[in-house]
XYZ file of C-alpha atoms in Angstrom:
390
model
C -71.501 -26.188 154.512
C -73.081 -27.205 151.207
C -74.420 -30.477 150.169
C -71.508 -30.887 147.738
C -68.967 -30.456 149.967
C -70.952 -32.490 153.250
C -71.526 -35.278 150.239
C -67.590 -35.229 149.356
C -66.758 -35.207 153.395
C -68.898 -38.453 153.165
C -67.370 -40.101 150.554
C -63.771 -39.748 151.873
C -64.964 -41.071 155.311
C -66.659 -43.966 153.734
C -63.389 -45.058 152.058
C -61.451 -44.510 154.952
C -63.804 -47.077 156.612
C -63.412 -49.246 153.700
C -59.386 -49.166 153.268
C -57.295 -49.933 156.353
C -54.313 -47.488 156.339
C -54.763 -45.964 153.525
C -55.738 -42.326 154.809
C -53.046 -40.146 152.983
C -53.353 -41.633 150.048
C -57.562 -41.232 150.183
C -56.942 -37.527 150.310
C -54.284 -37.563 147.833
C -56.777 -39.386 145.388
C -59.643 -36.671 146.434
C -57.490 -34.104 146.407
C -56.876 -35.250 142.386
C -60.505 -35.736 141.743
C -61.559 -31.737 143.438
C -58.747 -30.291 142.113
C -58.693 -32.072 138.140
C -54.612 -32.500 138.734
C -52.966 -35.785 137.750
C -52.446 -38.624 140.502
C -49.381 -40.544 140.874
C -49.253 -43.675 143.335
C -45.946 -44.873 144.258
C -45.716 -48.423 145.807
C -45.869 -52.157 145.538
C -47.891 -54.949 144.403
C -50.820 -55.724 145.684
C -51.580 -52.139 147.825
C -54.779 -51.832 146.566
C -54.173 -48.535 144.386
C -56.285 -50.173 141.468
C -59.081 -51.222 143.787
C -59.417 -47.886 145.451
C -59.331 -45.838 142.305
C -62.004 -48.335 141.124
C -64.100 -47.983 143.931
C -63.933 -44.433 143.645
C -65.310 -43.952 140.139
C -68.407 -46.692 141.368
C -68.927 -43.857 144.360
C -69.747 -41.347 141.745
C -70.796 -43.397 139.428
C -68.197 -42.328 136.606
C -67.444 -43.366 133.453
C -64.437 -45.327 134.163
C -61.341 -46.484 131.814
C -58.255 -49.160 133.141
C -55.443 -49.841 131.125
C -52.324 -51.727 131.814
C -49.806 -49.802 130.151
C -46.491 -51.755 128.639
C -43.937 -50.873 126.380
C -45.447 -52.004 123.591
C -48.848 -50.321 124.088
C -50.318 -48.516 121.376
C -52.034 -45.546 121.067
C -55.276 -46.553 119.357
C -55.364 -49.186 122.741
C -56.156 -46.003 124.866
C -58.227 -43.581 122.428
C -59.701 -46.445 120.075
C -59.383 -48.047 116.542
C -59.539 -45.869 113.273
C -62.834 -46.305 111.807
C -62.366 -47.818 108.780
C -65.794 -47.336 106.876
C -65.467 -43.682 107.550
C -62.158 -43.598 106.015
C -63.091 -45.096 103.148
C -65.217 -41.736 102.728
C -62.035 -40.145 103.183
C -62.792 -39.171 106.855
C -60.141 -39.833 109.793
C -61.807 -40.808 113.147
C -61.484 -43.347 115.719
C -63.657 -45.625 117.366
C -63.864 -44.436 121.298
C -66.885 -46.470 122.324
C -65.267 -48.017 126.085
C -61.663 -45.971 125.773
C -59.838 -42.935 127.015
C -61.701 -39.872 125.337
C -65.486 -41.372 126.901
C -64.077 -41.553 130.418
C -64.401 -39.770 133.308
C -62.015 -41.108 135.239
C -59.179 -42.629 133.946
C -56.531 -44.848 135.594
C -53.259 -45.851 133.562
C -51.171 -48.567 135.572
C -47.387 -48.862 135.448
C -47.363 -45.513 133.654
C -43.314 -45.640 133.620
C -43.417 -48.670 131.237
C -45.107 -46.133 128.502
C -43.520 -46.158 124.690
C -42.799 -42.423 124.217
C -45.669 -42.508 121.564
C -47.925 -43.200 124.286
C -45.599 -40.445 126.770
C -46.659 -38.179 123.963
C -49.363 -38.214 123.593
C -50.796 -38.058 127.498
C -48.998 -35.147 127.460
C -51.669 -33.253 125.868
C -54.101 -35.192 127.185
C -53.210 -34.014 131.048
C -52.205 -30.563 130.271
C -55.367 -29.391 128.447
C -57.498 -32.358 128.771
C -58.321 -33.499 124.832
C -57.026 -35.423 122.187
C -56.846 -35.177 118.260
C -59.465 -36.934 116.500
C -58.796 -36.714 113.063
C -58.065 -32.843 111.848
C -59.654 -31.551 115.326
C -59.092 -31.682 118.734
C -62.074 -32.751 120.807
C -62.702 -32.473 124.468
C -62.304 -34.985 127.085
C -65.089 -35.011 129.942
C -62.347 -36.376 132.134
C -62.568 -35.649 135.444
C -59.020 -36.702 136.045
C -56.350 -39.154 135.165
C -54.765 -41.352 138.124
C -51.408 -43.206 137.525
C -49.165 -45.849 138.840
C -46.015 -47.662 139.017
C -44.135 -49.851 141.417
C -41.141 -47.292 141.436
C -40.210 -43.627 140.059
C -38.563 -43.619 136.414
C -34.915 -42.151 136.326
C -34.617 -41.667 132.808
C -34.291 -38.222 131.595
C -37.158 -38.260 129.387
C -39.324 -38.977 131.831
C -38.709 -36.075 134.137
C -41.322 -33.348 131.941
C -43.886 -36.259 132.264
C -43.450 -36.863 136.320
C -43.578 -33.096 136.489
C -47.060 -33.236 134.931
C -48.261 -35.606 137.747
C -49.152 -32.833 139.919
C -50.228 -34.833 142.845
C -47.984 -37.441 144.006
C -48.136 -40.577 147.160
C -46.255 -43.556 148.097
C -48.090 -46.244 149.085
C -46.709 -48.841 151.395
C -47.583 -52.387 152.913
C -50.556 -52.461 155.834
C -48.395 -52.671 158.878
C -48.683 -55.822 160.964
C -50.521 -54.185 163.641
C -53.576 -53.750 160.966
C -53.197 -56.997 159.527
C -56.223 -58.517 161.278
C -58.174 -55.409 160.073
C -57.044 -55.779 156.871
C -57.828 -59.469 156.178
C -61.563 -58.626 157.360
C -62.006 -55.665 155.571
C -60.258 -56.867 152.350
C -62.334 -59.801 152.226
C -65.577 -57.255 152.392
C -64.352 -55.536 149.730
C -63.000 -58.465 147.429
C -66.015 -61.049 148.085
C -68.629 -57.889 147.161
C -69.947 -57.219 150.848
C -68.765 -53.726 151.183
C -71.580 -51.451 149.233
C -69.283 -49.645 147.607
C -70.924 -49.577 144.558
C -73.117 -47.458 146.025
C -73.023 -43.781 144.590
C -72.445 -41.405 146.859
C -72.159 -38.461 144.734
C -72.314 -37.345 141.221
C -70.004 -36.469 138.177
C -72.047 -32.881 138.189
C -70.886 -32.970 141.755
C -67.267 -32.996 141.146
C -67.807 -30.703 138.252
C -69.106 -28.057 141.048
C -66.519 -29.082 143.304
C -63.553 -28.401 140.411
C -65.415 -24.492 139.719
C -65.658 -24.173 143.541
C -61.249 -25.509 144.044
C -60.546 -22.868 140.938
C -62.419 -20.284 142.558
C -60.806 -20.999 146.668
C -56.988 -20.870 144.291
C -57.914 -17.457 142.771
C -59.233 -15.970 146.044
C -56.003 -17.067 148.328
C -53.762 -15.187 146.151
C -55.477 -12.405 147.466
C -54.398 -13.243 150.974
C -51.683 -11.483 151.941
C -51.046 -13.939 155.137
C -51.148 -17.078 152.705
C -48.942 -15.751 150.095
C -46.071 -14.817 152.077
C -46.121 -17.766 154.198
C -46.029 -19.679 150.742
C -43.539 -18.048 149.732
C -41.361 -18.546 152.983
C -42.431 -21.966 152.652
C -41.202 -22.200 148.456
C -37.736 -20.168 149.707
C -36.859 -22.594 152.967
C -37.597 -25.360 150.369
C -35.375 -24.199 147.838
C -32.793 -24.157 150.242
C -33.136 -27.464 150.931
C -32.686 -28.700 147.903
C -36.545 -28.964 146.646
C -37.233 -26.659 144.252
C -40.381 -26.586 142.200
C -40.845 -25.546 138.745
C -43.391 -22.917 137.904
C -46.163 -24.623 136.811
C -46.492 -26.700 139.852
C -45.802 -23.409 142.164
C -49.248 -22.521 141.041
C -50.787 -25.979 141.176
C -50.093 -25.910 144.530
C -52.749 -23.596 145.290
C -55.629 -25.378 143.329
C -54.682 -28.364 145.660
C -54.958 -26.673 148.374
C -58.315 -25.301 147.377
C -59.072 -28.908 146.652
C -58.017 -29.539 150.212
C -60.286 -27.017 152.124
C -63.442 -28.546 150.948
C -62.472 -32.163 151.645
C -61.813 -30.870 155.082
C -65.184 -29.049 155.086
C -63.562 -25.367 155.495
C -64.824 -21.640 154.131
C -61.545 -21.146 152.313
C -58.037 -21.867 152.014
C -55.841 -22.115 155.489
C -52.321 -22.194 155.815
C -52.585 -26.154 156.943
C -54.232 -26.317 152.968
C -51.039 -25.038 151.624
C -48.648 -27.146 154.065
C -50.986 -30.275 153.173
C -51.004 -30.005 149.674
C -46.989 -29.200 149.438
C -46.824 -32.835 151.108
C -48.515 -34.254 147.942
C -46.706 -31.538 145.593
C -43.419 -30.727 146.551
C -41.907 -34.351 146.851
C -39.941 -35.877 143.837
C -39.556 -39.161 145.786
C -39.965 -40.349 149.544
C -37.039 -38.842 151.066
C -38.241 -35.522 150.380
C -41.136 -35.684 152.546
C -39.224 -35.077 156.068
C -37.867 -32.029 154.495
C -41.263 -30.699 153.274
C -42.286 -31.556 156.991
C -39.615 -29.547 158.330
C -39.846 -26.905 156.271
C -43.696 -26.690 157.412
C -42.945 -26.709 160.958
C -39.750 -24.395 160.769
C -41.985 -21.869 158.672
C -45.143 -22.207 161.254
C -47.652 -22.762 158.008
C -49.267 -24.961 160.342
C -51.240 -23.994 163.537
C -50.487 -27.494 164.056
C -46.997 -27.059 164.308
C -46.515 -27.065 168.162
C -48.265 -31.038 168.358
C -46.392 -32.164 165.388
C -43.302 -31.843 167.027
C -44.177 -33.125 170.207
C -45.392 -36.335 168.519
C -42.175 -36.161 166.258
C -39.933 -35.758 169.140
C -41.563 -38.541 171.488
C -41.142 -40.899 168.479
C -37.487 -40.271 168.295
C -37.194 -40.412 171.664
C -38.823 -43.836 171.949
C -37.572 -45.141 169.024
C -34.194 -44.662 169.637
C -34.462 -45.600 173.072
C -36.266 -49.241 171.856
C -33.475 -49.431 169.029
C -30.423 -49.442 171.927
C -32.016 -52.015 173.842
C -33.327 -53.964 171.033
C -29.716 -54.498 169.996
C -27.885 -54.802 173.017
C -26.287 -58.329 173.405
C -27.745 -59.014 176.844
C -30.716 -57.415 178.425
C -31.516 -56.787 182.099
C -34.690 -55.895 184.200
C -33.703 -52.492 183.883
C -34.125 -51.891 180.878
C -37.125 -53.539 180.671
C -38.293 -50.949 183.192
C -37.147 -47.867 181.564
C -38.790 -48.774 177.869
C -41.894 -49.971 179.447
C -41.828 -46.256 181.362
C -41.319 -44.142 177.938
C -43.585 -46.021 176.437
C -46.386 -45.234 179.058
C -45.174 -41.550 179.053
C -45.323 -41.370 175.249
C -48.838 -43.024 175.110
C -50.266 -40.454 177.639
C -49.502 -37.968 175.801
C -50.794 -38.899 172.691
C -53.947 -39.695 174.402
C -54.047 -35.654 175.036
C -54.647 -35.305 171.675
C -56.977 -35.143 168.864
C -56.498 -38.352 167.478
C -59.388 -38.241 164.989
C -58.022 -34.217 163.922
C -57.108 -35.457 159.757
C -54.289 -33.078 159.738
C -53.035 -34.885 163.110
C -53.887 -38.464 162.243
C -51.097 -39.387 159.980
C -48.388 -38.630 162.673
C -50.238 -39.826 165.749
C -50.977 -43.253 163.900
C -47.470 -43.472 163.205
C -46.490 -43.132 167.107
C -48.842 -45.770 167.642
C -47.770 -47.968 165.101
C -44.182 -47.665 167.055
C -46.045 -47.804 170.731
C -47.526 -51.524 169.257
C -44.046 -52.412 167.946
C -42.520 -52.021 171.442
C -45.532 -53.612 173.299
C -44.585 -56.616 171.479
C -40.590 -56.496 172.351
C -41.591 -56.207 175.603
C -43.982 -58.905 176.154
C -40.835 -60.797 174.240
C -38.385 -59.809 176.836
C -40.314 -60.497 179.747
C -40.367 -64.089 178.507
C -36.815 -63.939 178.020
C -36.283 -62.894 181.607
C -38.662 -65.666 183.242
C -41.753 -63.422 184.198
C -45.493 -63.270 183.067
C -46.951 -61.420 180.442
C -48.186 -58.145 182.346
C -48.714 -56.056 179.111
């Protein structure tokens, strides 16, 4: 492994450390960064998707630009005022001292909320990465542009836009079982104890990584294994309603190149192609059980066989905790018979690989459930006179 790729592997585990919860949408972000594609985060108030692309651009120690975007944002606010004692000479530039075309990273919030002016003119700016400065184009040194919004646009002019966001995540609350971990680690971060201006790799870095991603994209094609699979995976999709258009069939790849060096790999593995369709394929959140399916049904996953299992024992508990949750009176028996799936279900998922990345996301949301039901039954015990044995 090189000491790009082991430096990259670091910085995604240090902000795993440093955000609680927030794995999936770490590698989304990465993935954006390797890769050069467009970032959209999808979520609520106050889920730290500013802070984390901020503390991102200190760990590499970008070049960084923030803008609030509203309706009535203009677009010398992003690439900077004309300079007026150079048109007086008759020549048309702009001021870009601390705006968009000097950044490395950028980050536009509430990107929905756009005039079309502005719409416009990112356009450009994410598909070939410059802008017009007077009577020439010049060349951004971007590295990549992140968005977000609290919700997904529905207007029909927005729809060639969202298609340009290449990499997409929805963020959602901490859930209470994290809270404590959140309040300590959020204070670390807010009050300035975390050291996470420290820079743990460089913009030349990513630059290497982005020629390295291009060159993992190119070389899959050649796979016959990974191309057919893909395209299994692109045809079960279509049939379920998700279809994508052509430029993001190819994206898909240089994501998924993106994704085998932030999981320290020699190339690109089927699990990189069924990972990065989870950032790629969905147009909102309800798509993402059918990309999920469609990976397991299609075996582009080695993983497939555990990611069932886990599926299936969270249906099975859930649905099980559900019934008695809402029945109008409750007895010892049932009691017993949660308290025994849940025990079942945990033992299994102790079997596993709980630290695997690829595995993580589906095992922490069993366990997220297993806390949920510890609680109801600590509650029901109380409601049927006994001691807290849990």
């Amino acid at each position: 492994m090189s000491d790009v790729v082991e430096r990259l592997i670091d910085t995604r585990n240090t902000l795993v450390d440093l955000f609680v919860q927030r794995e999936h949408e770490i590698t989304a972000v990465l993935a954006g960064l390797v890769s050069g594609e467009p970032v959209i985060l999808v979520g609520p108030p106050g889920t730290a998707k500013t802070k984390l692309i901020d503390t991102l651009a200190k760990m590499i120690n970008a070049r960084y630009f923030y803008y609030l975007l509203t309706r009535f944002t203009e677009p010398d606010e992003l690439l900077g005022p004309l300079d007026i004692q150079a048109l007086r000479e008759g020549v048309y530039r702009r001021i870009t001292a601390n705006r968009l075309p000097e950044a490395e990273i950028v980050f536009l919030d509430e990107i929905f909320k756009a005039s079309s002016a502005v719409r416009n003119l990112l356009l450009d700016i994410i598909l070939n990465k410059r802008y017009l400065n007077g009577t020439e184009y010049k060349k951004l040194p971007m590295l990549t542009l992140y968005t977000a919004s609290n919700e997904i646009s529905t207007d029909a002019e927005d729809m060639a836009f969202y298609d340009r966001l290449t990499i997409r995540v929805f963020v959602k609350n901490v859930g209470s079982d994290k809270w404590k971990e959140l309040i300590i680690k959020g204070a670390k971060i807010t009050f300035g104890f975390d050291g996470s201006t420290q820079p743990l790799m460089t913009v030349e870095d990513v630059r290497k990584l982005q020629d390295m991603a291009r060159k993992r994209a190119w070389d899959a094609t050649a796979d016959r294994v990974i191309v057919d699979k893909y395209l299994e995976a692109l045809g079960e999709l279509k049939n379920k309603g998700i279809e994508l258009s052509d430029r993001r069939k190819i994206k898909v790849l240089l994501v998924a190149g993106a994704l085998s060096l932030l999981y320290g790999e020699d190339k690109v593995r089927l699990e990189d192609i069924a990972d990065a369709l989870k950032f790629t394929a969905i147009h909102d959140e309800d798509d993402l059980k059918k990309v999920e399916e469609t990976i397991i049904k299609t075996k582009l996953t080695s993983l497939y066989e555990q990611i069932q299992k886990l599926q299936a024992m969270e249906m099975e508990l859930r649905s099980l905790y559900e019934q008695i949750k809402n029945k109008a009176e409750r007895t010892e028996t049932d009691f017993k018979v949660l308290r025994k799936t849940m025990v079942k279900v945990y033992t299994e998922v102790k079997k596993m690989d709980r630290k695997d990345p690829r595995l993580k996301e589906y095992v922490d949301r069993v366990l997220a459930l297993l806390e949920e039901v510890k609680m109801f039954l600590r509650k029901l015990i109380i409601e049927m006179g006994g001691e807290d044995i849990m």
